Coordinates of C-alpha atoms (C1' of nucleotides) in Angstrom, one line a residue:
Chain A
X1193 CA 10.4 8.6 1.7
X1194 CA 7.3 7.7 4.1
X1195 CA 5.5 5.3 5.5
X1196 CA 1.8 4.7 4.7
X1197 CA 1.3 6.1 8.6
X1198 CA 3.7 8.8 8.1
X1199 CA 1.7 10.0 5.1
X1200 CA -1.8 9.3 7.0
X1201 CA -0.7 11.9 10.0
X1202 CA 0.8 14.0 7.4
X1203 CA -2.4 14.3 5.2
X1204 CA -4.3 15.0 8.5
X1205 CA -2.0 18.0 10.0
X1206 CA -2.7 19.1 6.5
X1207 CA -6.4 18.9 6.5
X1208 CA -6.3 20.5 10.5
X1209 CA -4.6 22.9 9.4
X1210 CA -6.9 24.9 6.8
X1211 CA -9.5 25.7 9.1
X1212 CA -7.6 26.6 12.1
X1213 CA -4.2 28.1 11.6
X1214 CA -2.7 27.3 15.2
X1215 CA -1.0 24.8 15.8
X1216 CA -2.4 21.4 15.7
X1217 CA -3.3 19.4 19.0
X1218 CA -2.2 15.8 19.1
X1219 CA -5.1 15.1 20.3
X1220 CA -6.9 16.6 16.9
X1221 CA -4.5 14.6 14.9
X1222 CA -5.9 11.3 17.5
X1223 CA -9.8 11.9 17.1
X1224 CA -9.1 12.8 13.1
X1225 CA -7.0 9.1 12.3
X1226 CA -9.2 6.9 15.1
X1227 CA -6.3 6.7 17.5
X1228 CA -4.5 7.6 21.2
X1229 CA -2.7 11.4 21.8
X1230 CA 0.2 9.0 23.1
X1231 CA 1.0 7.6 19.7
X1232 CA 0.2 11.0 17.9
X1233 CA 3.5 12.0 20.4
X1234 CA 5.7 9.2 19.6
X1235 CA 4.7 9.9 15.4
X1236 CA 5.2 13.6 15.6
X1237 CA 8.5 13.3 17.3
X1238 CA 9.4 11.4 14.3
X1239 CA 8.3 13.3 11.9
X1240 CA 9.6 16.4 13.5
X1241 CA 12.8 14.5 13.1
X1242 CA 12.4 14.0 9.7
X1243 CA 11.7 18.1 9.3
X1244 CA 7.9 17.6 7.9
X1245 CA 6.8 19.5 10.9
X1246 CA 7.6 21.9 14.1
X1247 CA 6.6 20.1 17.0
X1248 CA 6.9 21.8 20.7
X1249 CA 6.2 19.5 23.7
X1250 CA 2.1 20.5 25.0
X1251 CA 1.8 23.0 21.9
X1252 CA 1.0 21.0 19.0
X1253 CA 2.2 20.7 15.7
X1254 CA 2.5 22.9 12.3
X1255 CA 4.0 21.4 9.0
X1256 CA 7.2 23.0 7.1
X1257 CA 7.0 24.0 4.1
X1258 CA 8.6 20.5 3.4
X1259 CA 5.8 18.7 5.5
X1260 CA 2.9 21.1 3.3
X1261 CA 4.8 20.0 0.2
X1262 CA 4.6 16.5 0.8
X1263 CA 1.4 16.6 2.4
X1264 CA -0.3 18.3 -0.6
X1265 CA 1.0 16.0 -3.0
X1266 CA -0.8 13.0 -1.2
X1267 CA -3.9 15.1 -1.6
X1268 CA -3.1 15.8 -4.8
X1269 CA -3.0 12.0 -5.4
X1270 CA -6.1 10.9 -3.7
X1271 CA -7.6 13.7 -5.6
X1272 CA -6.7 12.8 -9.0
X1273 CA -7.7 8.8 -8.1
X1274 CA -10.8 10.1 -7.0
X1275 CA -11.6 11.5 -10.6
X1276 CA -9.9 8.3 -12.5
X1277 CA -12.3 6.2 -10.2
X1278 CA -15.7 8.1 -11.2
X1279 CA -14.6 9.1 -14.7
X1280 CA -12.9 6.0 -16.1
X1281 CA -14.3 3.2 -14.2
X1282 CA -18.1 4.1 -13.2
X1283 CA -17.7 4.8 -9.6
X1284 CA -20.5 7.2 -8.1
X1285 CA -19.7 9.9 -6.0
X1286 CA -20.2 8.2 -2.8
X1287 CA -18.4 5.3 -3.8
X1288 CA -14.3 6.4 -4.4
X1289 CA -13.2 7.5 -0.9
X1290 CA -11.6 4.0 0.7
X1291 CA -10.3 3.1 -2.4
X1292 CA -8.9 6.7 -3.3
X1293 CA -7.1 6.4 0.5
X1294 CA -5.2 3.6 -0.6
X1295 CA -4.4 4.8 -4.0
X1296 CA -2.9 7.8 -2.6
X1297 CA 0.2 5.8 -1.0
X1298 CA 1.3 4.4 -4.5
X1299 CA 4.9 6.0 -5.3
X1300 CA 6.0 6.9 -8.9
X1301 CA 5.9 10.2 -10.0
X1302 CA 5.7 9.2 -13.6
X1303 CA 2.2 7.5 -12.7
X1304 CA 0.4 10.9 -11.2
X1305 CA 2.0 12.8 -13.5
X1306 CA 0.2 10.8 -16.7
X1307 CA -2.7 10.1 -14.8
X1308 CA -3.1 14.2 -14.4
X1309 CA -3.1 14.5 -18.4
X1310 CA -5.1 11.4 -18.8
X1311 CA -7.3 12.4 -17.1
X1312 CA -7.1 16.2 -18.6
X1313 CA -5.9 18.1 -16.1
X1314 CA -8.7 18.3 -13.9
X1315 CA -8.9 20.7 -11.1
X1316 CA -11.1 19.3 -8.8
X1317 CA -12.3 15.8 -7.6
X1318 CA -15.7 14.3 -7.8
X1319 CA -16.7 16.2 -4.1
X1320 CA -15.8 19.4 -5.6
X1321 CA -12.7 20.1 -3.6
X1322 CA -9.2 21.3 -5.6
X1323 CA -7.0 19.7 -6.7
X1324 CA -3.3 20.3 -5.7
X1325 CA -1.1 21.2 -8.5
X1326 CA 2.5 19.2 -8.6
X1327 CA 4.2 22.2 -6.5
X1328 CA 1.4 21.6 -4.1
X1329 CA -0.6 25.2 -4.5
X1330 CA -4.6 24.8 -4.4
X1331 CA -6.5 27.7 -6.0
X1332 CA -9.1 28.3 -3.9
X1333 CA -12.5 29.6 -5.5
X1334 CA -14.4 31.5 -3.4
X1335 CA -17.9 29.6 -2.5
X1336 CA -20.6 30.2 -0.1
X1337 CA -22.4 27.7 1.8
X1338 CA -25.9 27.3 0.3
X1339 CA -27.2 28.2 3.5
X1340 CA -26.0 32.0 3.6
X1341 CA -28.0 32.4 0.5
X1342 CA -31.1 35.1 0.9
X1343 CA -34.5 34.5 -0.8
X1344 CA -34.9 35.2 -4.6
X1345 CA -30.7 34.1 -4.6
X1346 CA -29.1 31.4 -6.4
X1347 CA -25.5 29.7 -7.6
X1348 CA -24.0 27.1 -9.1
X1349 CA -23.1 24.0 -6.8
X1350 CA -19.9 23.3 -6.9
X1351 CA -19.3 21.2 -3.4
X1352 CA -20.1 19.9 -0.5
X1353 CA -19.0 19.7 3.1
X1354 CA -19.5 16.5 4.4
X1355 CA -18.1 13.5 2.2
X1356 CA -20.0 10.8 3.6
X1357 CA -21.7 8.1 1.4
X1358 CA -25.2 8.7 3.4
X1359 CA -24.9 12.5 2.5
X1360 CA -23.7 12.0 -1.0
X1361 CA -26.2 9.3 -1.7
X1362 CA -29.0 11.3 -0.3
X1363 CA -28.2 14.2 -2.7
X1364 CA -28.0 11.6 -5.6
X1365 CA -31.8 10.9 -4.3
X1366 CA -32.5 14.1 -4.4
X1367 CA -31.5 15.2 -7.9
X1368 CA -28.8 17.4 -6.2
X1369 CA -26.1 17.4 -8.9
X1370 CA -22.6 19.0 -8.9
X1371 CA -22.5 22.1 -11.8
X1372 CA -26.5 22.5 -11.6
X1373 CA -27.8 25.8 -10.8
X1374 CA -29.9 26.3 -7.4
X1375 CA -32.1 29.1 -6.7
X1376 CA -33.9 29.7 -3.1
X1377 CA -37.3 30.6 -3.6
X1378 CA -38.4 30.8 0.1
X1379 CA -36.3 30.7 3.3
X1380 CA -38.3 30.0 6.5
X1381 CA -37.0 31.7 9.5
X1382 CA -38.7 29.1 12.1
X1383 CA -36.2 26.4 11.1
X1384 CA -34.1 28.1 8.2
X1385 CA -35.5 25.3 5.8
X1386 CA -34.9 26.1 2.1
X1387 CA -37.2 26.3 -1.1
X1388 CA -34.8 25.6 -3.6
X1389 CA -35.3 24.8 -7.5
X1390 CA -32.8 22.7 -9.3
X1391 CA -33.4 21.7 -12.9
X1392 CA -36.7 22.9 -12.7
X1393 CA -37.8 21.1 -9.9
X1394 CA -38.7 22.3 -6.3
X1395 CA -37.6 21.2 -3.2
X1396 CA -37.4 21.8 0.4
X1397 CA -34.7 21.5 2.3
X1398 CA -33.0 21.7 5.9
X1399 CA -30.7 23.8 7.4
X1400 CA -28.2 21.1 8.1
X1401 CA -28.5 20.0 4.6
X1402 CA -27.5 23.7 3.1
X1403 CA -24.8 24.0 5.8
X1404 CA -23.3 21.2 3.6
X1405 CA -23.7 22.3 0.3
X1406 CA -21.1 24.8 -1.3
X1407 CA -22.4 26.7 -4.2
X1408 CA -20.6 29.6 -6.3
X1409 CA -22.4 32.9 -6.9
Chain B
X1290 CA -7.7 -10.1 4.7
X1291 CA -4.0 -10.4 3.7
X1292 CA -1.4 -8.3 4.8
X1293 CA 1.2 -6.7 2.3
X1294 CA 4.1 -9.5 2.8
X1295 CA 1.2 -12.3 3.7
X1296 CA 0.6 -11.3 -0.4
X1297 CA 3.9 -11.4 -1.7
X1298 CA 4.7 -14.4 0.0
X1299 CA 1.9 -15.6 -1.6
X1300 CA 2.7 -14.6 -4.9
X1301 CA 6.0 -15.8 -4.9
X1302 CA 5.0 -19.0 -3.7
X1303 CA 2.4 -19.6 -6.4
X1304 CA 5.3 -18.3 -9.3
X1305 CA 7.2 -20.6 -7.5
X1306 CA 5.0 -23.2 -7.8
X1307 CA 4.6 -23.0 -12.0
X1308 CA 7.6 -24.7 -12.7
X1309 CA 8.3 -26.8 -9.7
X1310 CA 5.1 -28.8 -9.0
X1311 CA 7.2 -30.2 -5.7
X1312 CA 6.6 -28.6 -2.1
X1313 CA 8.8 -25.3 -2.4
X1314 CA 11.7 -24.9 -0.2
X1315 CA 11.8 -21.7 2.6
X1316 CA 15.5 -21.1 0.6
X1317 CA 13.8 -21.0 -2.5
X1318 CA 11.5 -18.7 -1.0
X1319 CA 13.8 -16.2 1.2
X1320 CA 15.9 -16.5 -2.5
X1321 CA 12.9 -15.0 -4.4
X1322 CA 11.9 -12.4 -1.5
X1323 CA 15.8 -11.3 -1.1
X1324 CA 15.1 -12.2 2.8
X1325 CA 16.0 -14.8 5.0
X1326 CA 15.0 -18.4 5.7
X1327 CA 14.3 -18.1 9.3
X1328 CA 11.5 -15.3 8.3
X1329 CA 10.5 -17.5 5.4
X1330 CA 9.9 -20.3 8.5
X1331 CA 8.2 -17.9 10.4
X1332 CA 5.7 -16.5 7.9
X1333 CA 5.1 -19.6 6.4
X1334 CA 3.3 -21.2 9.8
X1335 CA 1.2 -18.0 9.8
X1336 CA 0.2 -18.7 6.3
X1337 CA -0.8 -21.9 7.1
X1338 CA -2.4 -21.2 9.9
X1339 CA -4.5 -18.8 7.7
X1340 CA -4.9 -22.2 5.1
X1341 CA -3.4 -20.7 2.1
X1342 CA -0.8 -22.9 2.3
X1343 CA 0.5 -26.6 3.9
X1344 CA 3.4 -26.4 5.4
X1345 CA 5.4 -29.8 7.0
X1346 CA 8.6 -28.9 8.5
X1347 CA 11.8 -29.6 6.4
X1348 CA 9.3 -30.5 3.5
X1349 CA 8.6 -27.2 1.7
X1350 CA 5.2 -25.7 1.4
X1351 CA 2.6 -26.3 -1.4
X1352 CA -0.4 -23.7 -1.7
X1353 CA -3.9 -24.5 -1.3
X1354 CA -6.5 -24.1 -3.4
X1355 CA -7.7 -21.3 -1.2
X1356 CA -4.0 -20.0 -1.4
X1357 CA -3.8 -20.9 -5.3
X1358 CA -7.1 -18.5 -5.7
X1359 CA -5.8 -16.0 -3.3
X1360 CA -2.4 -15.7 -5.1
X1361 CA -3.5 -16.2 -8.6
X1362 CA -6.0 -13.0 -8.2
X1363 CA -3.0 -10.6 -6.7
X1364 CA -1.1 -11.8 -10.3
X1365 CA -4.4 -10.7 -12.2
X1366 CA -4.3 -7.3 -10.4
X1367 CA -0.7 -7.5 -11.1
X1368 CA -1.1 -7.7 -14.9
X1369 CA -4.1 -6.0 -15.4
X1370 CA -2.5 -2.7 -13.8
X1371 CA 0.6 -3.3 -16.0
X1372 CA -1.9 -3.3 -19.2
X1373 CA -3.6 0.1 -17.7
X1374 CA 0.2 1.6 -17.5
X1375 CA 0.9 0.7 -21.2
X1376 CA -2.2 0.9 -22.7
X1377 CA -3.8 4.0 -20.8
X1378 CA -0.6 6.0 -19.1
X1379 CA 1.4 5.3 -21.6
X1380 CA 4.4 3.5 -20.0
X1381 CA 6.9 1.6 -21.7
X1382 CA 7.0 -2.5 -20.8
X1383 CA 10.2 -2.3 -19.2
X1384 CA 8.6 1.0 -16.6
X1385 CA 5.5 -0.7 -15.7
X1386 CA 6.4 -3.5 -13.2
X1387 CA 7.7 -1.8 -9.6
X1388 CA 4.4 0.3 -9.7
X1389 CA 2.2 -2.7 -10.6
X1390 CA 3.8 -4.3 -7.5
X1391 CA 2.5 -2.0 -5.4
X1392 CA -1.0 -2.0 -6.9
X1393 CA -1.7 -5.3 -6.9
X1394 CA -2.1 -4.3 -2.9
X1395 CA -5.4 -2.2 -3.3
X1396 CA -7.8 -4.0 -2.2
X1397 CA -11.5 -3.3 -3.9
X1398 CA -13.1 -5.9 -6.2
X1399 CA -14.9 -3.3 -7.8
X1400 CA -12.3 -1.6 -8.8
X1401 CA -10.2 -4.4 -10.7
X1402 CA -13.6 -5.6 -12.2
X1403 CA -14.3 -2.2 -13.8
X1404 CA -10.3 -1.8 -14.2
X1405 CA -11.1 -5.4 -16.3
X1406 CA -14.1 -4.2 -18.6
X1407 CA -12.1 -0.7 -18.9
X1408 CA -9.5 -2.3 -20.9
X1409 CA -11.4 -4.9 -22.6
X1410 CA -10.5 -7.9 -20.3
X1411 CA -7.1 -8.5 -21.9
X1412 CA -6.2 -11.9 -21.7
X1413 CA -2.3 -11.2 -21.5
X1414 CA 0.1 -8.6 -19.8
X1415 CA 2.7 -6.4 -21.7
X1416 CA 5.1 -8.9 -21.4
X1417 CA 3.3 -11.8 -23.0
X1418 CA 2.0 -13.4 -19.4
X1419 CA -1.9 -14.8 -19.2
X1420 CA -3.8 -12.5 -17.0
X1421 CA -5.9 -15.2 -14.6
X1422 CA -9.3 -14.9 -14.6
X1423 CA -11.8 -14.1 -11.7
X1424 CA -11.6 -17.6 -10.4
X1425 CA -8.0 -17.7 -10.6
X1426 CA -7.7 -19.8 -13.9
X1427 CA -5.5 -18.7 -16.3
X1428 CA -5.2 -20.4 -20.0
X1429 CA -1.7 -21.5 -21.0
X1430 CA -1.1 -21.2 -24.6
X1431 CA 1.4 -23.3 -26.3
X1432 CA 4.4 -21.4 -26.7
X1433 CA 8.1 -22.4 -27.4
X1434 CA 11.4 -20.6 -26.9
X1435 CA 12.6 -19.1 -30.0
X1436 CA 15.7 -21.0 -29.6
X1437 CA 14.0 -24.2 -30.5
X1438 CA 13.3 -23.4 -34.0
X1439 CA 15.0 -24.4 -36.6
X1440 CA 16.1 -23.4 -39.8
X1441 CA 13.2 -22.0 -42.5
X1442 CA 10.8 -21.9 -39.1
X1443 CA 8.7 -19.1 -38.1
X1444 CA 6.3 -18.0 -35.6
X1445 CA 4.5 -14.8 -33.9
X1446 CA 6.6 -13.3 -31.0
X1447 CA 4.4 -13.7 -27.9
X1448 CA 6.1 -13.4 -24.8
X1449 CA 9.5 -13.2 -22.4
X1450 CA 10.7 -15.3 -20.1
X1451 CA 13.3 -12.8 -19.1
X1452 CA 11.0 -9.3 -18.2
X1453 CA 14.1 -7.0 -16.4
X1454 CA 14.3 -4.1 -18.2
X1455 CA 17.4 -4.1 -19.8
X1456 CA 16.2 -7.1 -21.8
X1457 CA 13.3 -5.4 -22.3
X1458 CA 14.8 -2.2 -23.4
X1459 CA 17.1 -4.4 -25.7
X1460 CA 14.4 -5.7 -27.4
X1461 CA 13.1 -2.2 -28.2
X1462 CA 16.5 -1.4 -29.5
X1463 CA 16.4 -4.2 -32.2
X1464 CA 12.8 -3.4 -32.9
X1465 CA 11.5 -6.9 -31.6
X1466 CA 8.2 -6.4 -30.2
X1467 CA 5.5 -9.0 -29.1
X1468 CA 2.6 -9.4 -32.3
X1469 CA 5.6 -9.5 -34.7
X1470 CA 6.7 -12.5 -36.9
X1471 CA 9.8 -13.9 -36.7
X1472 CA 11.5 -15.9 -38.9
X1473 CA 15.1 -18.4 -38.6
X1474 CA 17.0 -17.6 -41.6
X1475 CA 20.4 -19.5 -40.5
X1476 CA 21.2 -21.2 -37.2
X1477 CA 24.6 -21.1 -36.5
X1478 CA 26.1 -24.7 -35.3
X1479 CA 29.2 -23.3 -33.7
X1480 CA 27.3 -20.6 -30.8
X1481 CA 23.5 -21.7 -31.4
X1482 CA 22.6 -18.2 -32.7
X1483 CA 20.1 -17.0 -35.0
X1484 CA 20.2 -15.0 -38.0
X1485 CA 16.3 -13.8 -38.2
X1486 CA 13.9 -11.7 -40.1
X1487 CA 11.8 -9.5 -38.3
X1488 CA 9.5 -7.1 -40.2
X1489 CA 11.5 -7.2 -43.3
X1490 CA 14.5 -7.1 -41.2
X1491 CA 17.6 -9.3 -40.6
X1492 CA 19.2 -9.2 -37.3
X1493 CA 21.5 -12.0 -35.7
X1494 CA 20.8 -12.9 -32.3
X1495 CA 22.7 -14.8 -29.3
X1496 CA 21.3 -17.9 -28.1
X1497 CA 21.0 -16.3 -24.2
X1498 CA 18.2 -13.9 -26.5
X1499 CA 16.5 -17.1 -28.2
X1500 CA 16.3 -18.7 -24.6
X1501 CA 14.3 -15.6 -23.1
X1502 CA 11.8 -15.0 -26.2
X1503 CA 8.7 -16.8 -26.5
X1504 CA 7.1 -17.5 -30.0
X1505 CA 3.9 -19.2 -31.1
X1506 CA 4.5 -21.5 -34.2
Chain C
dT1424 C1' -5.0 32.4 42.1
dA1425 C1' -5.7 27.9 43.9
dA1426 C1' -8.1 23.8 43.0
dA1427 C1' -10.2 21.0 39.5
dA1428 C1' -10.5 19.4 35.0
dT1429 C1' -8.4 18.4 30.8
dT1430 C1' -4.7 17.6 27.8
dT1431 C1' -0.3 15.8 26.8
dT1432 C1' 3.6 13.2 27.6
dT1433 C1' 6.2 9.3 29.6
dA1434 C1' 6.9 4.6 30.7
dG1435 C1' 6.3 0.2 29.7
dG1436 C1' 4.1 -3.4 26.9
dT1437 C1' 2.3 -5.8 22.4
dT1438 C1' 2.4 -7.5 17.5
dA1439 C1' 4.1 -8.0 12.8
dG1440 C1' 7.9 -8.6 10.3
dT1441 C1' 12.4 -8.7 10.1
dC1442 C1' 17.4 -10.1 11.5
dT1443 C1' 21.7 -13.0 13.4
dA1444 C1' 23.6 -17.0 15.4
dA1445 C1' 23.3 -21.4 17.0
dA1446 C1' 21.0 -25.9 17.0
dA1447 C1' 18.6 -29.6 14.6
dA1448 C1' 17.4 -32.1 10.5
dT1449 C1' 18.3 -33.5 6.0
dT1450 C1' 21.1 -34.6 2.0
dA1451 C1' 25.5 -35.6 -0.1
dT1452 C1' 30.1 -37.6 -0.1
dT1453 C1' 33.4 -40.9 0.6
Chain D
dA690 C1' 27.0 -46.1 6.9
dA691 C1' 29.6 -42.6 9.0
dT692 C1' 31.0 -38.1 8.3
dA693 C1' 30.7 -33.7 6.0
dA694 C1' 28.0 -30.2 3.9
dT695 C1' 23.9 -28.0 3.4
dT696 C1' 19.3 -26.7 4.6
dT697 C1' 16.0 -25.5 7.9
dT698 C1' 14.4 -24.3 12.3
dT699 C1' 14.8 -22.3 16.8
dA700 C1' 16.1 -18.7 20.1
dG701 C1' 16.6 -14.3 21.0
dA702 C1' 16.8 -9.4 19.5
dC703 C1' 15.3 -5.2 16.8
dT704 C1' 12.1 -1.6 14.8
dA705 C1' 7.6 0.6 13.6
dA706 C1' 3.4 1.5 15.1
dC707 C1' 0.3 0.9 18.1
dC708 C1' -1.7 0.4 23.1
dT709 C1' -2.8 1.3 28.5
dA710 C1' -2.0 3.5 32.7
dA711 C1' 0.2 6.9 35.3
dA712 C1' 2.7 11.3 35.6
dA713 C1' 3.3 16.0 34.2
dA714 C1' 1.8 20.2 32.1
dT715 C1' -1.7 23.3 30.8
dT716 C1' -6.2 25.3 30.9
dT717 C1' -10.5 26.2 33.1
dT718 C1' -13.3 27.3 36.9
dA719 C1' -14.7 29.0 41.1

DNA sequence: TAAAATTTTTAGGTTAGTCTAAAAATTATT
DNA sequence: AATAATTTTTAGACTAACCTAAAAATTTTA
């Protein structure tokens, strides 16, 4: 078993860890969960001891097959909360994150297991991001950000980036929904701003914004 | 904000409190909490220094109404997760109570108010238990131990006072479930036990059962 | 490649929540 | 009411998870 802070650091090495391969810096892992390198040291030595990761002294950190386990399954959790929380009880998008972090350290298998069918066996959360299944494997769909999209292009959105209320909330303003088909009518080389049309309506957009926004092809 | 243990301490003080109505002892306290007395003493002058509770040395503590509030809303979330489990995830009564100890943690009042109106604010737990209100009132029915019925009497099974699983699971096994009518067909002088009828069946039960089922005349 | 800058670890300290053992207060017994 | 038994508190210690400041290792830069 492990702690709510042994989860939190695993959960993290996890997240590091798709987008960089190498091993994981303690001070990543400090910036990442708001705290010092020196207690990233003392947490990895102890969760090296408990065989969740491979930790060499000045050359970071990589999880064990063990530690991915484990750490997917917490993701798998807060995944699966996120949905109940927007499906079930009315939550917008922007809304399920703090709660979904807490949920995710509840421990009874029997729980996740009937909140997966409850819930129909959903595959991703409300942000678009998969959903690990019980051995812990994510299938990955292959999406694009909206901003490598070429004039006359379009896709289905089907995530986004940044997971932060103010992003999320300023889609929600701008009619940018999950599932709904964009298509970039002009691109403007000066600042690579976006045309787009979503539901029949047009908008411009900025470059940061489509750097955010995944879409499917 | 209230820590994990400030809550149970909390909790057990205010179940504590129910049938009591005098200042409860740290012993009673460290009895309930399967700790010692000397942490009772110590967490009980943080509590009150926090006023959710009065505390006088040697004398006990009492809760405040602060504390009574504080306490009686981690029992709702306490029994309005246990409802979810049974009614929604499908867990047997005698499954649902170790995980609804660790939800009652989450703290979000959004979530337990949509939790609330997503099961129809129930007014009682699997068990039989009033689920306290928002303000932390809950409303005591007028129930009696089966065990003081008498011959010829009847009356609709609505709680336990007894909710470990293997009563709980006994009660399954002799198809007595809360809803149902029960009625005394012979009380036996000699060992105080029951011959009943439940749902066109006749079953003879020990007193000890009688004294941990709850009816409604 | 040597000095400078940065990163990481170590050493030592803090707080929350627990423990044991001993001291103090209360309650029960004779 | 004095003594015995019990309950409660105090004192001192432990662990987990954090911190700061300094030392050590690594990486960057000139």
């Amino acid at each position: 078993m492990f702690t709510h802070s042994e989860e939190n650091y695993l959960k993290t090495i996890y997240h590091l860890e798709l987008d960089s391969k190498k091993g994981i810096s303690t001070n990543a892992i400090a910036k990442s969960l708001a705290t010092k390198a020196s207690s990233v040291t003392d947490m990895v030595k102890k969760l090296s001891e408990k065989e969740v990761v491979v930790y060499k002294k000045y050359k970071g950190v990589t999880l064990t097959a063990f530690g991915k386990k484990t750490a997917a399954n917490i993701v798998r959790k807060h995944r699966l909360w996120e949905v109940f929380l927007v499906e079930k009880l009315n939550f917008s998008w922007d809304e399920v994150h703090e709660v979904a972090e807490q949920l995710e350290h509840i421990k009874s298998p029997k729980l996740i297991n009937q909140l997966d069918a409850f819930l129909s066996f959903p595959t991703h959360d409300p942000h678009g991001d998969p959903i690990p299944d019980k051995d812990g494997n994510l299938k990955t769909i292959e999406k694009s950000l909206l901003s490598t999209l070429q004039k006359n292009e379009s896709g289905i959105c089907v995530g986004v980036d940044d997971s932060s209320s103010e992003f999320l909330q300023f889609l929600d303003k701008k009619g940018i929904v999950l599932g709904k088909k964009i298509a970039v009518l002009e691109k403007e080389e000066f600042d690579d701003s976006l045309l787009i049309v979503i539901e029949d309506k047009k908008l411009s957009i900025s470059n940061k914004i489509a750097n955010n926004l995944y879409i499917k092809k």
